[in-house]
């Protein structure tokens, strides 16, 4: 019974790690091939929150999952292109020149309206404190770690079993 449970856990870990590796490879390839687009999987893109301008809704270091949608409305928290970088703020008004945005923690609205075509997507989920890890996993070192952990999950249980058997044989 324990062996069956251990095998199920191991299989689940391998599937999750392989899925994570494939997603990361896709995100890295997409970012390299389409530098002006937000890379994503099935329409969802992970973003690490860099500042506290959206406290308490989003904190620095959180992971925000953004989804591109057909339309946005007042109250939506959106990620938008501001020059060459992404900013995540709340839409507070819809003006003739675009969306008026503001960070929840900021005292004033953003200086310029955001054109609808500059909106990368709406924040649909946030995971506290995972943004830094997500950024790391998208680096070559992070991908390497993911591969090493995946291989360890595959190889380590069999290696430990062999060592135990040899120890039992030597003791007998």
Coordinates of C-alpha atoms in Angstrom, one line a residue:
X1 CA 0.0 0.0 0.0
X2 CA 2.8 2.4 0.9
X3 CA 4.7 1.6 -2.3
X4 CA 1.6 2.4 -4.4
X5 CA 1.1 5.7 -2.6
X6 CA 4.8 6.6 -3.0
X7 CA 4.6 5.8 -6.7
X8 CA 1.4 7.9 -7.1
X9 CA 3.2 10.9 -5.4
X10 CA 6.3 10.4 -7.5
X11 CA 4.2 10.2 -10.8
X12 CA 2.3 13.4 -9.8
X13 CA 5.5 15.2 -9.0
X14 CA 7.0 14.2 -12.4
X15 CA 3.9 15.4 -14.2
X16 CA 3.9 18.7 -12.4
X17 CA 7.6 19.3 -12.9
X18 CA 7.4 18.4 -16.6
X19 CA 4.4 20.7 -17.1
X20 CA 6.3 23.5 -15.3
X21 CA 9.4 22.9 -17.4
X22 CA 7.4 23.0 -20.6
X23 CA 5.5 26.1 -19.6
X24 CA 8.8 27.8 -18.7
X25 CA 10.4 26.8 -22.0
X26 CA 7.4 28.2 -23.8
X27 CA 7.5 31.5 -21.9
X28 CA 11.2 31.9 -22.5
X29 CA 10.9 31.1 -26.2
X30 CA 7.9 33.4 -26.6
X31 CA 9.7 36.2 -24.9
X32 CA 12.7 35.8 -27.2
X33 CA 10.6 35.5 -30.4
X34 CA 8.1 38.1 -29.6
X35 CA 9.8 40.7 -27.3
X36 CA 6.9 43.3 -27.7
X37 CA 4.3 40.8 -26.5
X38 CA 3.6 39.5 -23.0
X39 CA 4.4 35.7 -23.1
X40 CA 1.7 33.4 -21.9
X41 CA 0.2 29.9 -21.8
X42 CA -3.4 29.5 -22.9
X43 CA -3.9 33.2 -22.7
X44 CA -2.6 33.5 -19.1
X45 CA 0.7 35.3 -18.4
X46 CA 2.6 35.4 -15.1
X47 CA 4.0 38.7 -13.8
X48 CA 6.0 39.4 -10.8
X49 CA 4.8 42.5 -8.9
X50 CA 7.8 44.8 -8.5
X51 CA 6.4 47.6 -6.2
X52 CA 3.9 48.3 -3.5
X53 CA 1.8 50.7 -5.5
X54 CA -1.1 48.3 -5.5
X55 CA -1.1 47.5 -1.7
X56 CA -3.0 45.9 -0.2
X57 CA -4.4 44.1 -3.3
X58 CA -1.0 43.2 -4.7
X59 CA 2.3 43.4 -2.8
X60 CA 5.9 43.5 -4.1
X61 CA 7.0 39.9 -4.7
X62 CA 3.5 38.6 -5.5
X63 CA 2.8 36.6 -8.6
X64 CA 0.0 38.1 -10.7
X65 CA -1.7 36.1 -13.4
X66 CA -2.9 38.3 -16.2
X67 CA -5.5 37.4 -18.9
X68 CA -5.9 39.3 -22.1
X69 CA -9.6 40.2 -22.5
X70 CA -11.8 41.9 -25.1
X71 CA -12.8 44.8 -22.9
X72 CA -12.0 46.3 -19.5
X73 CA -14.0 48.4 -17.1
X74 CA -13.6 50.7 -14.2
X75 CA -12.4 48.7 -11.1
X76 CA -10.4 46.2 -13.1
X77 CA -6.7 45.8 -12.1
X78 CA -4.8 45.7 -15.3
X79 CA -1.2 45.3 -16.5
X80 CA -0.3 47.8 -19.2
X81 CA 2.7 48.8 -21.2
X82 CA 4.2 52.0 -19.9
X83 CA 7.1 52.7 -22.2
X84 CA 9.1 49.5 -22.4
X85 CA 7.9 48.1 -19.1
X86 CA 4.7 46.8 -17.6
X87 CA 2.8 48.6 -14.8
X88 CA -0.1 47.1 -12.9
X89 CA -2.7 49.5 -11.6
X90 CA -6.5 49.8 -11.3
X91 CA -8.7 51.5 -13.9
X92 CA -10.5 54.3 -12.1
X93 CA -12.1 56.0 -15.1
X94 CA -12.7 55.5 -18.8
X95 CA -11.9 58.7 -20.6
X96 CA -12.0 59.7 -24.3
X97 CA -8.2 59.2 -24.6
X98 CA -8.1 55.9 -22.8
X99 CA -8.3 54.4 -19.3
X100 CA -7.4 56.5 -16.3
X101 CA -5.4 54.3 -13.9
X102 CA -4.1 54.6 -10.4
X103 CA -2.2 52.5 -8.0
X104 CA -4.3 51.7 -4.9
X105 CA -1.5 52.9 -2.6
X106 CA -0.7 56.0 -4.7
X107 CA -2.1 59.4 -3.8
X108 CA -2.7 60.5 -7.4
X109 CA -3.8 59.1 -10.7
X110 CA -1.3 58.2 -13.3
X111 CA -0.2 61.2 -15.4
X112 CA -1.2 59.8 -18.8
X113 CA -4.3 57.8 -19.9
X114 CA -3.7 54.2 -21.1
X115 CA -4.8 53.4 -24.6
X116 CA -6.8 50.2 -24.7
X117 CA -4.3 48.6 -27.1
X118 CA -1.6 49.1 -24.4
X119 CA -3.4 47.0 -21.9
X120 CA -1.7 43.6 -21.6
X121 CA -4.5 42.0 -19.6
X122 CA -6.6 42.0 -16.4
X123 CA -5.2 40.5 -13.2
X124 CA -7.3 37.4 -12.6
X125 CA -5.3 35.8 -9.7
X126 CA -2.5 36.8 -7.4
X127 CA -0.3 34.4 -5.4
X128 CA 1.5 36.1 -2.5
X129 CA 5.3 35.9 -2.3
X130 CA 5.7 33.7 -5.4
X131 CA 6.8 36.4 -7.9
X132 CA 10.5 36.1 -7.1
X133 CA 10.5 32.4 -7.5
X134 CA 8.6 32.7 -10.8
X135 CA 11.1 35.1 -12.1
X136 CA 14.0 32.8 -11.1
X137 CA 12.4 29.8 -12.8
X138 CA 12.3 31.7 -16.1
X139 CA 16.1 32.1 -16.0
X140 CA 18.5 29.5 -17.4
X141 CA 19.6 28.7 -13.8
X142 CA 16.0 28.3 -12.8
X143 CA 15.3 26.0 -15.7
X144 CA 18.4 24.0 -14.8
X145 CA 17.2 23.7 -11.2
X146 CA 13.8 22.5 -12.5
X147 CA 15.5 19.8 -14.6
X148 CA 17.8 18.7 -11.8
X149 CA 14.9 18.4 -9.3
X150 CA 12.8 16.5 -11.9
X151 CA 15.6 14.1 -12.5
X152 CA 16.2 13.7 -8.8
X153 CA 12.5 12.8 -8.3
X154 CA 12.8 10.2 -11.1
X155 CA 16.1 8.7 -10.1
X156 CA 16.5 9.1 -6.4
X157 CA 13.8 6.6 -5.2
X158 CA 15.3 3.8 -7.3
X159 CA 18.9 4.7 -6.2
X160 CA 17.8 4.7 -2.5
X161 CA 16.1 1.3 -2.9
X162 CA 19.3 -0.2 -4.4
X163 CA 21.4 1.2 -1.6
X164 CA 19.0 -0.3 1.0
X165 CA 19.1 -3.7 -0.8
X166 CA 22.9 -3.7 -0.8
X167 CA 23.0 -2.8 2.8
X168 CA 20.6 -5.6 3.7
X169 CA 22.6 -8.1 1.6
X170 CA 25.8 -7.0 3.3
X171 CA 24.2 -7.4 6.7
X172 CA 22.9 -10.9 6.0

